[in-house]
Amino acid sequence: MDLETTTWTDAKAAETHLALLPVGSTEQHGPHAPLGTDTLDAEAVADAATKRYRDPVMVAPAVPVGVAEEHRHFAGTLWTSEDTFRAYVRDVVGSLASHGWDRVVVVNGHGGNISALKEVTARIVRRDDAYAVPFTWFDEVGDHSSDMGHAGPLETSLLRHTNPETVHEDRLEEAAAGGSDRWGDWQGRVNLAVDSEEFTDNGVVGDPRESSADLGAELLDRSADALCALLDAIRERDPGPRATE
């Protein structure tokens, strides 16, 4: 059930305690993919999982601005601090839990959100009346995960399958030419770069020419199946005693 399109009376009648909260980012994704790529991809995975899951699942509106200051030099990028992001996610999860949807998977589409989500979901489990876990879709696609860059083959493929109208396929050559083959500027195991413009001219990491709608369909299947398995794992899980201090 999609909260944005559901009436409050139907939401009240929903017999479920499971919820998904998509989170993404509004940030550059090269010359070929939209600023909302991370949010669109997270929403697509959440939607696919709810359609194949055996029981109803409540889907909250997506959080479209995340921890993305590393892309600040590229026009249109929006970002928030980790503190603000964590507080916002915690408040939304708390709102869901107040209505009985207290087993929440935060479906993430942006690498910059990962550390903040790990911290805030742990805090929720320890201190709040909810059980929340983070799920980053591109970590759940098997061997393909090693190909994850930025606006590269994975993100572009999922868009080409789920939101093909958003991809400028005539700019894939340009995207590849101005991109980087890896994230960062490394000295040994130390990344010297703080922002993405230090190592990629147009914001791309990886080769989006290797993307396809067929690959996107496979990525969607793998990530949605993994999300369904996670819902099974948390639906009756006892988080243990809350922290008292």
JSON list of C-alpha atoms in Angstrom, two decimals:
[
{"chain": "A", "resi": 1, "resn": "MET", "atom": "CA", "xyz": [0.00, 0.00, 0.00]},
{"chain": "A", "resi": 2, "resn": "ASP", "atom": "CA", "xyz": [1.30, 3.41, -0.99]},
{"chain": "A", "resi": 3, "resn": "LEU", "atom": "CA", "xyz": [0.66, 6.00, 1.72]},
{"chain": "A", "resi": 4, "resn": "GLU", "atom": "CA", "xyz": [0.69, 8.84, -0.79]},
{"chain": "A", "resi": 5, "resn": "THR", "atom": "CA", "xyz": [-2.29, 7.42, -2.68]},
{"chain": "A", "resi": 6, "resn": "THR", "atom": "CA", "xyz": [-4.10, 5.72, 0.21]},
{"chain": "A", "resi": 7, "resn": "THR", "atom": "CA", "xyz": [-6.86, 7.33, 2.28]},
{"chain": "A", "resi": 8, "resn": "TRP", "atom": "CA", "xyz": [-6.39, 7.50, 6.03]},
{"chain": "A", "resi": 9, "resn": "THR", "atom": "CA", "xyz": [-9.35, 5.19, 6.57]},
{"chain": "A", "resi": 10, "resn": "ASP", "atom": "CA", "xyz": [-7.87, 2.53, 4.31]},
{"chain": "A", "resi": 11, "resn": "ALA", "atom": "CA", "xyz": [-4.49, 2.98, 5.98]},
{"chain": "A", "resi": 12, "resn": "LYS", "atom": "CA", "xyz": [-6.10, 2.47, 9.38]},
{"chain": "A", "resi": 13, "resn": "ALA", "atom": "CA", "xyz": [-7.72, -0.74, 8.16]},
{"chain": "A", "resi": 14, "resn": "ALA", "atom": "CA", "xyz": [-4.49, -2.17, 6.76]},
{"chain": "A", "resi": 15, "resn": "GLU", "atom": "CA", "xyz": [-3.59, -5.42, 8.47]},
{"chain": "A", "resi": 16, "resn": "THR", "atom": "CA", "xyz": [0.18, -5.21, 8.50]},
{"chain": "A", "resi": 17, "resn": "HIS", "atom": "CA", "xyz": [3.00, -4.07, 10.72]},
{"chain": "A", "resi": 18, "resn": "LEU", "atom": "CA", "xyz": [5.54, -4.01, 7.88]},
{"chain": "A", "resi": 19, "resn": "ALA", "atom": "CA", "xyz": [6.66, -0.80, 6.17]},
{"chain": "A", "resi": 20, "resn": "LEU", "atom": "CA", "xyz": [9.22, 0.36, 3.64]},
{"chain": "A", "resi": 21, "resn": "LEU", "atom": "CA", "xyz": [10.80, 3.82, 3.65]},
{"chain": "A", "resi": 22, "resn": "PRO", "atom": "CA", "xyz": [12.63, 4.58, 0.38]},
{"chain": "A", "resi": 23, "resn": "VAL", "atom": "CA", "xyz": [15.49, 7.05, 0.73]},
{"chain": "A", "resi": 24, "resn": "GLY", "atom": "CA", "xyz": [17.57, 8.49, -2.05]},
{"chain": "A", "resi": 25, "resn": "SER", "atom": "CA", "xyz": [19.24, 11.72, -3.04]},
{"chain": "A", "resi": 26, "resn": "THR", "atom": "CA", "xyz": [18.94, 14.67, -5.38]},
{"chain": "A", "resi": 27, "resn": "GLU", "atom": "CA", "xyz": [22.37, 14.86, -6.96]},
{"chain": "A", "resi": 28, "resn": "GLN", "atom": "CA", "xyz": [24.18, 14.83, -10.26]},
{"chain": "A", "resi": 29, "resn": "HIS", "atom": "CA", "xyz": [24.23, 11.62, -12.24]},
{"chain": "A", "resi": 30, "resn": "GLY", "atom": "CA", "xyz": [26.25, 12.71, -15.22]},
{"chain": "A", "resi": 31, "resn": "PRO", "atom": "CA", "xyz": [24.85, 14.23, -18.41]},
{"chain": "A", "resi": 32, "resn": "HIS", "atom": "CA", "xyz": [22.63, 11.24, -19.16]},
{"chain": "A", "resi": 33, "resn": "ALA", "atom": "CA", "xyz": [20.69, 10.42, -15.96]},
{"chain": "A", "resi": 34, "resn": "PRO", "atom": "CA", "xyz": [18.39, 12.53, -13.78]},
{"chain": "A", "resi": 35, "resn": "LEU", "atom": "CA", "xyz": [19.23, 14.17, -10.47]},
{"chain": "A", "resi": 36, "resn": "GLY", "atom": "CA", "xyz": [16.61, 11.96, -8.84]},
{"chain": "A", "resi": 37, "resn": "THR", "atom": "CA", "xyz": [18.22, 8.68, -9.94]},
{"chain": "A", "resi": 38, "resn": "ASP", "atom": "CA", "xyz": [18.87, 7.38, -6.41]},
{"chain": "A", "resi": 39, "resn": "THR", "atom": "CA", "xyz": [15.32, 8.09, -5.28]},
{"chain": "A", "resi": 40, "resn": "LEU", "atom": "CA", "xyz": [13.74, 6.65, -8.42]},
{"chain": "A", "resi": 41, "resn": "ASP", "atom": "CA", "xyz": [15.78, 3.47, -8.10]},
{"chain": "A", "resi": 42, "resn": "ALA", "atom": "CA", "xyz": [14.96, 3.04, -4.40]},
{"chain": "A", "resi": 43, "resn": "GLU", "atom": "CA", "xyz": [11.25, 3.56, -5.11]},
{"chain": "A", "resi": 44, "resn": "ALA", "atom": "CA", "xyz": [11.36, 1.04, -7.97]},
{"chain": "A", "resi": 45, "resn": "VAL", "atom": "CA", "xyz": [12.89, -1.66, -5.77]},
{"chain": "A", "resi": 46, "resn": "ALA", "atom": "CA", "xyz": [10.43, -0.98, -2.95]},
{"chain": "A", "resi": 47, "resn": "ASP", "atom": "CA", "xyz": [7.49, -1.11, -5.38]},
{"chain": "A", "resi": 48, "resn": "ALA", "atom": "CA", "xyz": [8.67, -4.36, -6.96]},
{"chain": "A", "resi": 49, "resn": "ALA", "atom": "CA", "xyz": [9.09, -6.01, -3.56]},
{"chain": "A", "resi": 50, "resn": "THR", "atom": "CA", "xyz": [5.63, -5.02, -2.34]},
{"chain": "A", "resi": 51, "resn": "LYS", "atom": "CA", "xyz": [4.06, -6.42, -5.49]},
{"chain": "A", "resi": 52, "resn": "ARG", "atom": "CA", "xyz": [5.67, -9.83, -5.00]},
{"chain": "A", "resi": 53, "resn": "TYR", "atom": "CA", "xyz": [5.53, -10.05, -1.20]},
{"chain": "A", "resi": 54, "resn": "ARG", "atom": "CA", "xyz": [2.86, -12.41, 0.13]},
{"chain": "A", "resi": 55, "resn": "ASP", "atom": "CA", "xyz": [1.35, -9.95, 2.64]},
{"chain": "A", "resi": 56, "resn": "PRO", "atom": "CA", "xyz": [0.52, -6.23, 2.57]},
{"chain": "A", "resi": 57, "resn": "VAL", "atom": "CA", "xyz": [3.39, -3.80, 3.15]},
{"chain": "A", "resi": 58, "resn": "MET", "atom": "CA", "xyz": [2.98, -0.07, 3.76]},
{"chain": "A", "resi": 59, "resn": "VAL", "atom": "CA", "xyz": [5.25, 2.13, 1.63]},
{"chain": "A", "resi": 60, "resn": "ALA", "atom": "CA", "xyz": [6.02, 5.62, 2.92]},
{"chain": "A", "resi": 61, "resn": "PRO", "atom": "CA", "xyz": [6.80, 8.59, 0.66]},
{"chain": "A", "resi": 62, "resn": "ALA", "atom": "CA", "xyz": [10.47, 8.67, -0.29]},
{"chain": "A", "resi": 63, "resn": "VAL", "atom": "CA", "xyz": [13.04, 10.88, 1.38]},
{"chain": "A", "resi": 64, "resn": "PRO", "atom": "CA", "xyz": [14.53, 12.63, -1.69]},
{"chain": "A", "resi": 65, "resn": "VAL", "atom": "CA", "xyz": [17.41, 14.62, -0.16]},
{"chain": "A", "resi": 66, "resn": "GLY", "atom": "CA", "xyz": [20.27, 12.82, 1.53]},
{"chain": "A", "resi": 67, "resn": "VAL", "atom": "CA", "xyz": [23.93, 13.09, 2.51]},
{"chain": "A", "resi": 68, "resn": "ALA", "atom": "CA", "xyz": [25.38, 14.28, -0.80]},
{"chain": "A", "resi": 69, "resn": "GLU", "atom": "CA", "xyz": [27.68, 17.24, -0.26]},
{"chain": "A", "resi": 70, "resn": "GLU", "atom": "CA", "xyz": [30.41, 15.39, -2.15]},
{"chain": "A", "resi": 71, "resn": "HIS", "atom": "CA", "xyz": [28.52, 16.32, -5.35]},
{"chain": "A", "resi": 72, "resn": "ARG", "atom": "CA", "xyz": [28.04, 19.99, -4.41]},
{"chain": "A", "resi": 73, "resn": "HIS", "atom": "CA", "xyz": [29.98, 21.37, -7.39]},
{"chain": "A", "resi": 74, "resn": "PHE", "atom": "CA", "xyz": [27.42, 20.01, -9.88]},
{"chain": "A", "resi": 75, "resn": "ALA", "atom": "CA", "xyz": [24.31, 22.12, -10.49]},
{"chain": "A", "resi": 76, "resn": "GLY", "atom": "CA", "xyz": [21.08, 20.89, -8.97]},
{"chain": "A", "resi": 77, "resn": "THR", "atom": "CA", "xyz": [22.63, 18.77, -6.24]},
{"chain": "A", "resi": 78, "resn": "LEU", "atom": "CA", "xyz": [20.93, 19.14, -2.86]},
{"chain": "A", "resi": 79, "resn": "TRP", "atom": "CA", "xyz": [22.26, 17.87, 0.44]},
{"chain": "A", "resi": 80, "resn": "THR", "atom": "CA", "xyz": [21.70, 17.84, 4.17]},
{"chain": "A", "resi": 81, "resn": "SER", "atom": "CA", "xyz": [23.94, 17.15, 7.13]},
{"chain": "A", "resi": 82, "resn": "GLU", "atom": "CA", "xyz": [24.16, 13.64, 8.55]},
{"chain": "A", "resi": 83, "resn": "ASP", "atom": "CA", "xyz": [22.59, 14.87, 11.80]},
{"chain": "A", "resi": 84, "resn": "THR", "atom": "CA", "xyz": [19.58, 16.33, 9.99]},
{"chain": "A", "resi": 85, "resn": "PHE", "atom": "CA", "xyz": [19.22, 13.26, 7.78]},
{"chain": "A", "resi": 86, "resn": "ARG", "atom": "CA", "xyz": [19.36, 10.85, 10.72]},
{"chain": "A", "resi": 87, "resn": "ALA", "atom": "CA", "xyz": [16.85, 12.90, 12.70]},
{"chain": "A", "resi": 88, "resn": "TYR", "atom": "CA", "xyz": [14.44, 13.07, 9.77]},
{"chain": "A", "resi": 89, "resn": "VAL", "atom": "CA", "xyz": [14.60, 9.34, 9.09]},
{"chain": "A", "resi": 90, "resn": "ARG", "atom": "CA", "xyz": [14.12, 8.60, 12.79]},
{"chain": "A", "resi": 91, "resn": "ASP", "atom": "CA", "xyz": [11.07, 10.86, 12.96]},
{"chain": "A", "resi": 92, "resn": "VAL", "atom": "CA", "xyz": [9.48, 9.24, 9.90]},
{"chain": "A", "resi": 93, "resn": "VAL", "atom": "CA", "xyz": [10.09, 5.74, 11.27]},
{"chain": "A", "resi": 94, "resn": "GLY", "atom": "CA", "xyz": [8.60, 6.87, 14.58]},
{"chain": "A", "resi": 95, "resn": "SER", "atom": "CA", "xyz": [5.53, 8.17, 12.76]},
{"chain": "A", "resi": 96, "resn": "LEU", "atom": "CA", "xyz": [5.07, 4.86, 10.97]},
{"chain": "A", "resi": 97, "resn": "ALA", "atom": "CA", "xyz": [5.47, 2.94, 14.22]},
{"chain": "A", "resi": 98, "resn": "SER", "atom": "CA", "xyz": [2.86, 5.08, 15.96]},
{"chain": "A", "resi": 99, "resn": "HIS", "atom": "CA", "xyz": [0.27, 3.68, 13.55]},
{"chain": "A", "resi": 100, "resn": "GLY", "atom": "CA", "xyz": [1.38, 0.09, 14.09]},
{"chain": "A", "resi": 101, "resn": "TRP", "atom": "CA", "xyz": [3.82, -0.24, 11.20]},
{"chain": "A", "resi": 102, "resn": "ASP", "atom": "CA", "xyz": [6.75, -0.87, 13.49]},
{"chain": "A", "resi": 103, "resn": "ARG", "atom": "CA", "xyz": [8.90, -3.20, 11.38]},
{"chain": "A", "resi": 104, "resn": "VAL", "atom": "CA", "xyz": [10.53, -0.85, 8.89]},
{"chain": "A", "resi": 105, "resn": "VAL", "atom": "CA", "xyz": [13.05, -1.46, 6.14]},
{"chain": "A", "resi": 106, "resn": "VAL", "atom": "CA", "xyz": [14.77, 1.71, 4.95]},
{"chain": "A", "resi": 107, "resn": "VAL", "atom": "CA", "xyz": [15.30, 1.06, 1.23]},
{"chain": "A", "resi": 108, "resn": "ASN", "atom": "CA", "xyz": [18.36, 3.07, 0.24]},
{"chain": "A", "resi": 109, "resn": "GLY", "atom": "CA", "xyz": [19.54, 4.13, -3.21]},
{"chain": "A", "resi": 110, "resn": "HIS", "atom": "CA", "xyz": [22.52, 6.37, -2.33]},
{"chain": "A", "resi": 111, "resn": "GLY", "atom": "CA", "xyz": [25.96, 5.33, -1.11]},
{"chain": "A", "resi": 112, "resn": "GLY", "atom": "CA", "xyz": [26.42, 8.55, 0.84]},
{"chain": "A", "resi": 113, "resn": "ASN", "atom": "CA", "xyz": [23.52, 7.62, 3.10]},
{"chain": "A", "resi": 114, "resn": "ILE", "atom": "CA", "xyz": [24.88, 4.24, 4.18]},
{"chain": "A", "resi": 115, "resn": "SER", "atom": "CA", "xyz": [26.85, 5.16, 7.31]},
{"chain": "A", "resi": 116, "resn": "ALA", "atom": "CA", "xyz": [24.13, 7.51, 8.60]},
{"chain": "A", "resi": 117, "resn": "LEU", "atom": "CA", "xyz": [21.45, 4.87, 8.07]},
{"chain": "A", "resi": 118, "resn": "LYS", "atom": "CA", "xyz": [23.47, 2.22, 9.89]},
{"chain": "A", "resi": 119, "resn": "GLU", "atom": "CA", "xyz": [23.77, 4.52, 12.90]},
{"chain": "A", "resi": 120, "resn": "VAL", "atom": "CA", "xyz": [20.19, 5.75, 13.01]},
{"chain": "A", "resi": 121, "resn": "THR", "atom": "CA", "xyz": [18.56, 2.34, 12.55]},
{"chain": "A", "resi": 122, "resn": "ALA", "atom": "CA", "xyz": [20.69, 0.97, 15.40]},
{"chain": "A", "resi": 123, "resn": "ARG", "atom": "CA", "xyz": [19.58, 3.90, 17.57]},
{"chain": "A", "resi": 124, "resn": "ILE", "atom": "CA", "xyz": [15.95, 3.22, 16.66]},
{"chain": "A", "resi": 125, "resn": "VAL", "atom": "CA", "xyz": [16.25, -0.45, 17.61]},
{"chain": "A", "resi": 126, "resn": "ARG", "atom": "CA", "xyz": [17.94, 0.37, 20.92]},
{"chain": "A", "resi": 127, "resn": "ARG", "atom": "CA", "xyz": [15.76, 3.26, 22.04]},
{"chain": "A", "resi": 128, "resn": "ASP", "atom": "CA", "xyz": [12.48, 3.53, 20.10]},
{"chain": "A", "resi": 129, "resn": "ASP", "atom": "CA", "xyz": [9.29, 1.49, 19.80]},
{"chain": "A", "resi": 130, "resn": "ALA", "atom": "CA", "xyz": [10.23, 0.20, 16.37]},
{"chain": "A", "resi": 131, "resn": "TYR", "atom": "CA", "xyz": [12.56, -2.20, 14.61]},
{"chain": "A", "resi": 132, "resn": "ALA", "atom": "CA", "xyz": [14.32, -0.67, 11.60]},
{"chain": "A", "resi": 133, "resn": "VAL", "atom": "CA", "xyz": [17.01, -1.99, 9.29]},
{"chain": "A", "resi": 134, "resn": "PRO", "atom": "CA", "xyz": [18.80, -0.42, 6.31]},
{"chain": "A", "resi": 135, "resn": "PHE", "atom": "CA", "xyz": [18.76, -2.07, 2.87]},
{"chain": "A", "resi": 136, "resn": "THR", "atom": "CA", "xyz": [20.90, -0.71, 0.02]},
{"chain": "A", "resi": 137, "resn": "TRP", "atom": "CA", "xyz": [19.66, -2.20, -3.23]},
{"chain": "A", "resi": 138, "resn": "PHE", "atom": "CA", "xyz": [22.96, -2.28, -5.13]},
{"chain": "A", "resi": 139, "resn": "ASP", "atom": "CA", "xyz": [24.58, -4.32, -2.37]},
{"chain": "A", "resi": 140, "resn": "GLU", "atom": "CA", "xyz": [21.98, -7.05, -3.00]},
{"chain": "A", "resi": 141, "resn": "VAL", "atom": "CA", "xyz": [22.51, -7.89, -6.67]},
{"chain": "A", "resi": 142, "resn": "GLY", "atom": "CA", "xyz": [25.13, -10.63, -6.39]},
{"chain": "A", "resi": 143, "resn": "ASP", "atom": "CA", "xyz": [28.31, -10.34, -8.41]},
{"chain": "A", "resi": 144, "resn": "HIS", "atom": "CA", "xyz": [26.97, -7.23, -10.13]},
{"chain": "A", "resi": 145, "resn": "SER", "atom": "CA", "xyz": [27.59, -5.24, -6.95]},
{"chain": "A", "resi": 146, "resn": "SER", "atom": "CA", "xyz": [31.29, -5.00, -7.84]},
{"chain": "A", "resi": 147, "resn": "ASP", "atom": "CA", "xyz": [30.34, -2.93, -10.91]},
{"chain": "A", "resi": 148, "resn": "MET", "atom": "CA", "xyz": [28.70, -0.19, -8.86]},
{"chain": "A", "resi": 149, "resn": "GLY", "atom": "CA", "xyz": [30.14, 3.24, -9.63]},
{"chain": "A", "resi": 150, "resn": "HIS", "atom": "CA", "xyz": [28.15, 6.45, -9.96]},
{"chain": "A", "resi": 151, "resn": "ALA", "atom": "CA", "xyz": [25.73, 6.91, -12.84]},
{"chain": "A", "resi": 152, "resn": "GLY", "atom": "CA", "xyz": [27.48, 3.86, -14.25]},
{"chain": "A", "resi": 153, "resn": "PRO", "atom": "CA", "xyz": [26.12, 0.57, -15.61]},
{"chain": "A", "resi": 154, "resn": "LEU", "atom": "CA", "xyz": [24.05, -0.48, -12.58]},
{"chain": "A", "resi": 155, "resn": "GLU", "atom": "CA", "xyz": [22.14, 2.70, -11.80]},
{"chain": "A", "resi": 156, "resn": "THR", "atom": "CA", "xyz": [21.64, 3.46, -15.48]},
{"chain": "A", "resi": 157, "resn": "SER", "atom": "CA", "xyz": [20.42, -0.08, -16.21]},
{"chain": "A", "resi": 158, "resn": "LEU", "atom": "CA", "xyz": [17.81, 0.02, -13.46]},
{"chain": "A", "resi": 159, "resn": "LEU", "atom": "CA", "xyz": [16.56, 3.34, -14.80]},
{"chain": "A", "resi": 160, "resn": "ARG", "atom": "CA", "xyz": [16.46, 2.02, -18.36]},
{"chain": "A", "resi": 161, "resn": "HIS", "atom": "CA", "xyz": [14.21, -0.79, -17.16]},
{"chain": "A", "resi": 162, "resn": "THR", "atom": "CA", "xyz": [11.96, 1.08, -14.71]},
{"chain": "A", "resi": 163, "resn": "ASN", "atom": "CA", "xyz": [12.05, 4.72, -15.87]},
{"chain": "A", "resi": 164, "resn": "PRO", "atom": "CA", "xyz": [13.43, 4.64, -19.43]},
{"chain": "A", "resi": 165, "resn": "GLU", "atom": "CA", "xyz": [12.07, 8.07, -20.31]},
{"chain": "A", "resi": 166, "resn": "THR", "atom": "CA", "xyz": [14.49, 9.68, -17.83]},
{"chain": "A", "resi": 167, "resn": "VAL", "atom": "CA", "xyz": [17.69, 8.42, -19.51]},
{"chain": "A", "resi": 168, "resn": "HIS", "atom": "CA", "xyz": [19.32, 10.39, -22.35]},
{"chain": "A", "resi": 169, "resn": "GLU", "atom": "CA", "xyz": [20.67, 7.43, -24.32]},
{"chain": "A", "resi": 170, "resn": "ASP", "atom": "CA", "xyz": [22.16, 9.78, -26.91]},
{"chain": "A", "resi": 171, "resn": "ARG", "atom": "CA", "xyz": [24.54, 11.08, -24.21]},
{"chain": "A", "resi": 172, "resn": "LEU", "atom": "CA", "xyz": [26.01, 7.75, -23.09]},
{"chain": "A", "resi": 173, "resn": "GLU", "atom": "CA", "xyz": [29.18, 8.26, -25.15]},
{"chain": "A", "resi": 174, "resn": "GLU", "atom": "CA", "xyz": [29.64, 11.72, -23.66]},
{"chain": "A", "resi": 175, "resn": "ALA", "atom": "CA", "xyz": [29.04, 10.32, -20.18]},
{"chain": "A", "resi": 176, "resn": "ALA", "atom": "CA", "xyz": [31.68, 7.64, -20.61]},
{"chain": "A", "resi": 177, "resn": "ALA", "atom": "CA", "xyz": [34.23, 10.04, -22.13]},
{"chain": "A", "resi": 178, "resn": "GLY", "atom": "CA", "xyz": [34.05, 12.49, -19.23]},
{"chain": "A", "resi": 179, "resn": "GLY", "atom": "CA", "xyz": [33.85, 9.92, -16.46]},
{"chain": "A", "resi": 180, "resn": "SER", "atom": "CA", "xyz": [36.29, 8.11, -14.19]},
{"chain": "A", "resi": 181, "resn": "ASP", "atom": "CA", "xyz": [36.94, 4.39, -13.94]},
{"chain": "A", "resi": 182, "resn": "ARG", "atom": "CA", "xyz": [36.95, 4.38, -10.11]},
{"chain": "A", "resi": 183, "resn": "TRP", "atom": "CA", "xyz": [35.70, 6.41, -7.17]},
{"chain": "A", "resi": 184, "resn": "GLY", "atom": "CA", "xyz": [38.32, 8.68, -5.61]},
{"chain": "A", "resi": 185, "resn": "ASP", "atom": "CA", "xyz": [41.92, 9.77, -5.99]},
{"chain": "A", "resi": 186, "resn": "TRP", "atom": "CA", "xyz": [44.01, 7.23, -4.14]},
{"chain": "A", "resi": 187, "resn": "GLN", "atom": "CA", "xyz": [47.40, 7.11, -2.50]},
{"chain": "A", "resi": 188, "resn": "GLY", "atom": "CA", "xyz": [47.78, 3.55, -1.35]},
{"chain": "A", "resi": 189, "resn": "ARG", "atom": "CA", "xyz": [44.60, 2.80, 0.60]},
{"chain": "A", "resi": 190, "resn": "VAL", "atom": "CA", "xyz": [43.90, 6.46, 1.35]},
{"chain": "A", "resi": 191, "resn": "ASN", "atom": "CA", "xyz": [41.38, 8.41, -0.73]},
{"chain": "A", "resi": 192, "resn": "LEU", "atom": "CA", "xyz": [42.73, 11.96, -1.07]},
{"chain": "A", "resi": 193, "resn": "ALA", "atom": "CA", "xyz": [39.57, 13.31, -2.70]},
{"chain": "A", "resi": 194, "resn": "VAL", "atom": "CA", "xyz": [36.78, 14.89, -0.69]},
{"chain": "A", "resi": 195, "resn": "ASP", "atom": "CA", "xyz": [34.41, 15.79, -3.53]},
{"chain": "A", "resi": 196, "resn": "SER", "atom": "CA", "xyz": [33.59, 13.95, -6.73]},
{"chain": "A", "resi": 197, "resn": "GLU", "atom": "CA", "xyz": [34.63, 16.80, -9.03]},
{"chain": "A", "resi": 198, "resn": "GLU", "atom": "CA", "xyz": [38.24, 16.08, -8.03]},
{"chain": "A", "resi": 199, "resn": "PHE", "atom": "CA", "xyz": [38.29, 12.84, -10.02]},
{"chain": "A", "resi": 200, "resn": "THR", "atom": "CA", "xyz": [35.45, 12.94, -12.54]},
{"chain": "A", "resi": 201, "resn": "ASP", "atom": "CA", "xyz": [34.84, 15.73, -15.05]},
{"chain": "A", "resi": 202, "resn": "ASN", "atom": "CA", "xyz": [31.13, 15.13, -15.53]},
{"chain": "A", "resi": 203, "resn": "GLY", "atom": "CA", "xyz": [30.22, 13.22, -12.37]},
{"chain": "A", "resi": 204, "resn": "VAL", "atom": "CA", "xyz": [30.24, 9.72, -13.85]},
{"chain": "A", "resi": 205, "resn": "VAL", "atom": "CA", "xyz": [32.16, 6.78, -12.38]},
{"chain": "A", "resi": 206, "resn": "GLY", "atom": "CA", "xyz": [31.98, 3.61, -14.45]},
{"chain": "A", "resi": 207, "resn": "ASP", "atom": "CA", "xyz": [30.83, 3.10, -18.04]},
{"chain": "A", "resi": 208, "resn": "PRO", "atom": "CA", "xyz": [27.11, 3.64, -18.59]},
{"chain": "A", "resi": 209, "resn": "ARG", "atom": "CA", "xyz": [27.46, 2.31, -22.15]},
{"chain": "A", "resi": 210, "resn": "GLU", "atom": "CA", "xyz": [27.49, -1.13, -20.50]},
{"chain": "A", "resi": 211, "resn": "SER", "atom": "CA", "xyz": [23.97, -0.56, -19.20]},
{"chain": "A", "resi": 212, "resn": "SER", "atom": "CA", "xyz": [20.83, -2.15, -20.63]},
{"chain": "A", "resi": 213, "resn": "ALA", "atom": "CA", "xyz": [17.17, -2.57, -19.81]},
{"chain": "A", "resi": 214, "resn": "ASP", "atom": "CA", "xyz": [17.71, -6.34, -19.64]},
{"chain": "A", "resi": 215, "resn": "LEU", "atom": "CA", "xyz": [20.41, -5.92, -17.01]},
{"chain": "A", "resi": 216, "resn": "GLY", "atom": "CA", "xyz": [18.08, -3.54, -15.17]},
{"chain": "A", "resi": 217, "resn": "ALA", "atom": "CA", "xyz": [15.37, -6.20, -15.08]},
{"chain": "A", "resi": 218, "resn": "GLU", "atom": "CA", "xyz": [17.82, -8.67, -13.56]},
{"chain": "A", "resi": 219, "resn": "LEU", "atom": "CA", "xyz": [18.97, -6.13, -10.99]},
{"chain": "A", "resi": 220, "resn": "LEU", "atom": "CA", "xyz": [15.37, -5.39, -10.04]},
{"chain": "A", "resi": 221, "resn": "ASP", "atom": "CA", "xyz": [14.57, -9.08, -9.63]},
{"chain": "A", "resi": 222, "resn": "ARG", "atom": "CA", "xyz": [17.60, -9.75, -7.47]},
{"chain": "A", "resi": 223, "resn": "SER", "atom": "CA", "xyz": [17.18, -6.73, -5.21]},
{"chain": "A", "resi": 224, "resn": "ALA", "atom": "CA", "xyz": [13.42, -7.15, -4.84]},
{"chain": "A", "resi": 225, "resn": "ASP", "atom": "CA", "xyz": [13.81, -10.83, -3.95]},
{"chain": "A", "resi": 226, "resn": "ALA", "atom": "CA", "xyz": [16.46, -9.91, -1.36]},
{"chain": "A", "resi": 227, "resn": "LEU", "atom": "CA", "xyz": [14.14, -7.26, 0.08]},
{"chain": "A", "resi": 228, "resn": "CYS", "atom": "CA", "xyz": [11.31, -9.79, 0.39]},
{"chain": "A", "resi": 229, "resn": "ALA", "atom": "CA", "xyz": [13.64, -12.16, 2.24]},
{"chain": "A", "resi": 230, "resn": "LEU", "atom": "CA", "xyz": [14.56, -9.33, 4.60]},
{"chain": "A", "resi": 231, "resn": "LEU", "atom": "CA", "xyz": [10.89, -8.61, 5.30]},
{"chain": "A", "resi": 232, "resn": "ASP", "atom": "CA", "xyz": [10.50, -12.27, 6.24]},
{"chain": "A", "resi": 233, "resn": "ALA", "atom": "CA", "xyz": [13.47, -12.00, 8.58]},
{"chain": "A", "resi": 234, "resn": "ILE", "atom": "CA", "xyz": [12.27, -8.95, 10.50]},
{"chain": "A", "resi": 235, "resn": "ARG", "atom": "CA", "xyz": [8.51, -9.40, 10.61]},
{"chain": "A", "resi": 236, "resn": "GLU", "atom": "CA", "xyz": [8.55, -11.35, 13.87]},
{"chain": "A", "resi": 237, "resn": "ARG", "atom": "CA", "xyz": [12.04, -10.57, 15.11]},
{"chain": "A", "resi": 238, "resn": "ASP", "atom": "CA", "xyz": [12.37, -9.67, 18.78]},
{"chain": "A", "resi": 239, "resn": "PRO", "atom": "CA", "xyz": [14.85, -6.77, 19.02]},
{"chain": "A", "resi": 240, "resn": "GLY", "atom": "CA", "xyz": [15.52, -7.49, 22.68]},
{"chain": "A", "resi": 241, "resn": "PRO", "atom": "CA", "xyz": [15.40, -5.06, 25.61]},
{"chain": "A", "resi": 242, "resn": "ARG", "atom": "CA", "xyz": [15.61, -1.33, 24.90]},
{"chain": "A", "resi": 243, "resn": "ALA", "atom": "CA", "xyz": [18.45, 0.77, 26.24]},
{"chain": "A", "resi": 244, "resn": "THR", "atom": "CA", "xyz": [17.50, 2.44, 29.53]},
{"chain": "A", "resi": 245, "resn": "GLU", "atom": "CA", "xyz": [20.15, 5.14, 29.86]}
]
